[in-house]
Every structure is written in C-alpha cells, then in structure tokens.
PDB file of C-alpha atoms in Angstrom:
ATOM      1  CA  UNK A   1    -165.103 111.754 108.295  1.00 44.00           C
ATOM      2  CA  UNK A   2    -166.124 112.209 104.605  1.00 49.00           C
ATOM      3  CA  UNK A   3    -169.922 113.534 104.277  1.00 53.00           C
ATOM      4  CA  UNK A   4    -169.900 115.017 107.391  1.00 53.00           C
ATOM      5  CA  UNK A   5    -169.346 119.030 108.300  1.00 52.00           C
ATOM      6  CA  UNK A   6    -167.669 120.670 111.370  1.00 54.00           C
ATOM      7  CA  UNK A   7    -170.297 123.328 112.197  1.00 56.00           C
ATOM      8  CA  UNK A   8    -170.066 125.347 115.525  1.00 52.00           C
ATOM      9  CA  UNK A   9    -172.797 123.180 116.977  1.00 52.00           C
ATOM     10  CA  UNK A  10    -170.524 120.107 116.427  1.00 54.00           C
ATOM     11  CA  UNK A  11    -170.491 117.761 113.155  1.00 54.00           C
ATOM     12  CA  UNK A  12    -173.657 116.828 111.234  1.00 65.00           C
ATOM     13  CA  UNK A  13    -174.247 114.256 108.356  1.00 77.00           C
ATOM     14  CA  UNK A  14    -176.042 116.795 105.608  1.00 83.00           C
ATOM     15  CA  UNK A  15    -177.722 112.886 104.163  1.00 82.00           C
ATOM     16  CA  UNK A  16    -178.814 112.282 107.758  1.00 83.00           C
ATOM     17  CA  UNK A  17    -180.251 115.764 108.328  1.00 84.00           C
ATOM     18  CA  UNK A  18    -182.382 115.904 105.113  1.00 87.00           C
ATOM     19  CA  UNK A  19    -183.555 112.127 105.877  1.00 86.00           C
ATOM     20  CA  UNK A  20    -184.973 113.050 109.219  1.00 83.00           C
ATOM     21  CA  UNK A  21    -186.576 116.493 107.772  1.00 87.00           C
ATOM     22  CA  UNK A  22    -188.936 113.929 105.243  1.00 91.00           C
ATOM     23  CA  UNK A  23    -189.408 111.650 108.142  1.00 86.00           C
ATOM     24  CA  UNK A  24    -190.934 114.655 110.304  1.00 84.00           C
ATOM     25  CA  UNK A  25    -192.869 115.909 107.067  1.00 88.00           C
ATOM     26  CA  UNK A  26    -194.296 112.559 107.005  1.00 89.00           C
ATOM     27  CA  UNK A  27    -195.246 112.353 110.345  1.00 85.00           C
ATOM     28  CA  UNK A  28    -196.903 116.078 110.412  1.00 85.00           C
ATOM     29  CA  UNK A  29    -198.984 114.697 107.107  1.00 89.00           C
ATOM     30  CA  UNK A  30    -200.299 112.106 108.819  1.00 88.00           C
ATOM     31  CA  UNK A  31    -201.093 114.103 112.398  1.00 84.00           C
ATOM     32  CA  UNK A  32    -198.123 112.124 114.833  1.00 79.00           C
ATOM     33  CA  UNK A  33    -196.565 114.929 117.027  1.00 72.00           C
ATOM     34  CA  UNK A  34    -192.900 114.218 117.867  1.00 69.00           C
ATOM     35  CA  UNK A  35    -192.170 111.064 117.152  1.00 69.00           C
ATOM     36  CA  UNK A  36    -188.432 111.429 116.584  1.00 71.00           C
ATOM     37  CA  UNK A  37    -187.139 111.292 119.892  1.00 75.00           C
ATOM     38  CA  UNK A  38    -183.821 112.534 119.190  1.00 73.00           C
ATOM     39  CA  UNK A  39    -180.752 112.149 121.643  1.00 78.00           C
ATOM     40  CA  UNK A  40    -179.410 114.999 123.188  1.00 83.00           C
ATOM     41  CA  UNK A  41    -175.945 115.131 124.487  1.00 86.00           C
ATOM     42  CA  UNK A  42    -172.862 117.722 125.130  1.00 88.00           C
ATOM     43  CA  UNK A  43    -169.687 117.299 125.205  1.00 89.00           C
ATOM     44  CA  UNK A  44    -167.557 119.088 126.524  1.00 91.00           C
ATOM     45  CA  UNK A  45    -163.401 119.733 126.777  1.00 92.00           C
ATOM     46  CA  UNK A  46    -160.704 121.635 125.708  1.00 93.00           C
ATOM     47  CA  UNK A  47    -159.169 121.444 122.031  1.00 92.00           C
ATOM     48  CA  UNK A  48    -157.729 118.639 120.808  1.00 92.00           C
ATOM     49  CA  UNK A  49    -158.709 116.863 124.124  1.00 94.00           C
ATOM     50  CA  UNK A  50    -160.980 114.071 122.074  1.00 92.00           C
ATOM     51  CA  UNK A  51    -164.397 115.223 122.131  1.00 92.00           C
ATOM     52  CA  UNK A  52    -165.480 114.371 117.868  1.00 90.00           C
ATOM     53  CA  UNK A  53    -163.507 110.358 118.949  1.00 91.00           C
ATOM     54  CA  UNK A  54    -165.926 110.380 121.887  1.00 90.00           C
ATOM     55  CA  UNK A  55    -169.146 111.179 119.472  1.00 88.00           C
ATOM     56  CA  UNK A  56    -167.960 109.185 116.511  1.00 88.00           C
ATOM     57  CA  UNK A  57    -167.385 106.041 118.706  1.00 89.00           C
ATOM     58  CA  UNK A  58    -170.608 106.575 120.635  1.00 85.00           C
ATOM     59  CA  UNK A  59    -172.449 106.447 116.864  1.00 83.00           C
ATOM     60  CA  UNK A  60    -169.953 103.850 115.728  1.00 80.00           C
ATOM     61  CA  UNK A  61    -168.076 105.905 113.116  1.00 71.00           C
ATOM     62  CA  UNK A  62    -164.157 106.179 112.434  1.00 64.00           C
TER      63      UNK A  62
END
C-alpha cells in the first residue's frame, strides 16, 4: 500500500485527498453545491479479520 496512510478513520490516499479538495474549490467558484457524491461505507470486524483486503479489493488496489 505505498502512498497511502493508516489513520484511525481507516486508510486514505494523501494525492487523492488533495485532488478532491481542488475539485470542491472549483465547484464552490463556480456556485455547484455538492457535486462529489462521495461513497460512504463501514466496515467492520475484529483485527486481523480482513477488513483493509475487503476495501482495497472493493477500489481495486493490492
């Protein structure tokens, strides 16, 4: 998982993070309201029980 952090909230891409911040700078600018609909989605289970293999297949990362 290189470029990614483990943060207690789960694991975030720091490159994906800043490239939605200018996309919803852009957006304000121009007057759209919300139009990043994100996806929202928990998961949940014990250590070690699989939970980052679940995510990182769902967004089609090793």
């Amino acid at each position: 998982m290189s470029g990614t952090l483990a943060t207690p909230g789960g694991i975030s891409d720091p490159a994906l993070i800043q490239l939605v911040n200018k996309l919803q700078d852009v957006f304000a600018t121009v007057g759209v309201n919300n139009p990043i609909d994100l996806p929202q989605i928990a998961v949940v289970g014990s250590q070690s029980s699989g939970k980052s293999s679940v995510l990182e297949n769902i967004v089609g990362r090793d």
